[in-house]
CSV table of C-alpha atoms in Angstrom, one decimal:
chain,number,residue,atom,x,y,z
A,1,GLU,CA,0.6,-0.8,9.1
A,2,ARG,CA,-2.9,-1.2,10.3
A,3,SER,CA,-4.1,2.1,8.9
A,4,LEU,CA,-2.9,1.1,5.5
A,5,LEU,CA,-4.7,-2.2,5.6
A,6,ARG,CA,-7.9,-0.5,7.0
A,7,SER,CA,-7.8,2.2,4.4
A,8,LEU,CA,-7.6,-0.5,1.6
A,9,ARG,CA,-10.2,-2.6,3.3
A,10,GLY,CA,-7.7,-5.5,3.3
A,11,GLY,CA,-8.0,-8.4,5.6
A,12,CYS,CA,-5.7,-11.4,6.2
A,13,HIS,CA,-6.7,-13.0,3.0
A,14,ALA,CA,-6.1,-10.0,0.7
A,15,PRO,CA,-2.9,-9.9,-1.3
A,16,ILE,CA,-1.6,-6.8,0.4
A,17,GLY,CA,1.6,-6.6,2.4
A,18,VAL,CA,3.0,-3.7,4.5
A,19,GLN,CA,6.3,-3.2,6.3
A,20,GLY,CA,7.1,-0.5,8.8
A,21,ILE,CA,10.8,0.3,9.7
A,22,THR,CA,11.8,2.7,12.4
A,23,ASP,CA,15.1,4.6,12.6
A,24,GLY,CA,15.1,6.7,15.7
A,25,GLN,CA,11.9,8.8,15.4
A,26,LYS,CA,11.6,8.2,11.7
A,27,LEU,CA,9.2,5.7,10.3
A,28,SER,CA,9.4,4.3,6.7
A,29,LEU,CA,6.3,2.5,5.6
A,30,THR,CA,6.2,0.4,2.4
A,31,GLY,CA,3.0,-1.3,1.0
A,32,VAL,CA,2.6,-3.8,-1.8
A,33,VAL,CA,-0.6,-4.8,-3.5
A,34,LEU,CA,-0.4,-8.0,-5.6
A,35,SER,CA,-2.8,-9.3,-8.2
A,36,PRO,CA,-4.6,-12.5,-7.2
A,37,ASP,CA,-2.3,-14.6,-9.2
A,38,GLY,CA,0.8,-12.8,-8.0
A,39,THR,CA,2.0,-11.8,-11.5
A,40,SER,CA,1.5,-8.0,-11.0
A,41,ARG,CA,2.4,-5.8,-8.1
A,42,LEU,CA,2.3,-2.2,-7.1
A,43,ILE,CA,4.6,-0.7,-4.4
A,44,ALA,CA,4.2,2.6,-2.6
A,45,SER,CA,6.3,4.1,0.3
A,46,GLU,CA,6.2,7.1,2.6
A,47,SER,CA,8.4,8.3,5.4
A,48,GLY,CA,7.9,10.7,8.2
A,49,PRO,CA,8.0,11.1,12.1
A,50,ASP,CA,6.9,8.0,13.9
A,51,SER,CA,4.3,10.2,15.7
A,52,GLU,CA,2.4,10.4,12.4
A,53,ALA,CA,2.3,6.6,11.8
A,54,ASN,CA,-1.4,6.5,11.2
A,55,ALA,CA,-1.2,9.3,8.7
A,56,LEU,CA,1.6,7.5,6.9
A,57,GLY,CA,-0.5,4.4,6.4
A,58,ILE,CA,-3.4,6.5,5.0
A,59,ARG,CA,-1.0,8.3,2.6
A,60,VAL,CA,0.5,5.1,1.3
A,61,ALA,CA,-3.1,3.7,0.8
A,62,ALA,CA,-4.0,6.9,-1.0
A,63,ALA,CA,-1.2,6.3,-3.5
A,64,TYR,CA,-3.1,3.2,-4.6
A,65,THR,CA,-6.7,4.5,-4.4
A,66,LYS,CA,-6.2,7.9,-5.9
A,67,ALA,CA,-5.0,6.4,-9.2
A,68,GLU,CA,-7.5,3.5,-8.9
A,69,ALA,CA,-4.3,1.4,-9.1
A,70,VAL,CA,-5.8,-1.5,-7.1
A,71,ALA,CA,-8.6,-1.9,-9.5
A,72,ARG,CA,-6.3,-2.0,-12.4
A,73,VAL,CA,-4.1,-4.6,-10.9
A,74,PHE,CA,-7.0,-6.8,-10.1
A,75,HIS,CA,-8.9,-6.4,-13.4
A,76,ASN,CA,-6.1,-5.6,-16.0
A,77,PRO,CA,-2.6,-6.6,-14.9
A,78,ALA,CA,-1.2,-5.1,-18.1
A,79,ASP,CA,-2.1,-1.6,-17.0
A,80,ALA,CA,-0.3,-1.9,-13.7
A,81,ASP,CA,3.0,-1.0,-15.4
A,82,ARG,CA,1.7,2.3,-16.7
């Protein structure tokens, strides 16, 4: 969870949420980035061994940053659904 927030440079006031769920030695990590007004959101998920928790957070964050999805949500919510 922390690696996702750190990768997106999100703090406690950023509209970013993340949830980690463990099942045995498997970790599922889901992140959500919201537009400031809450009308648009992007969700990304990854799963893998809990021993790779840091890498999972970085991969979920990369799903947003590679496509510049965060910038689109914050600057043009209509593009977030593409």
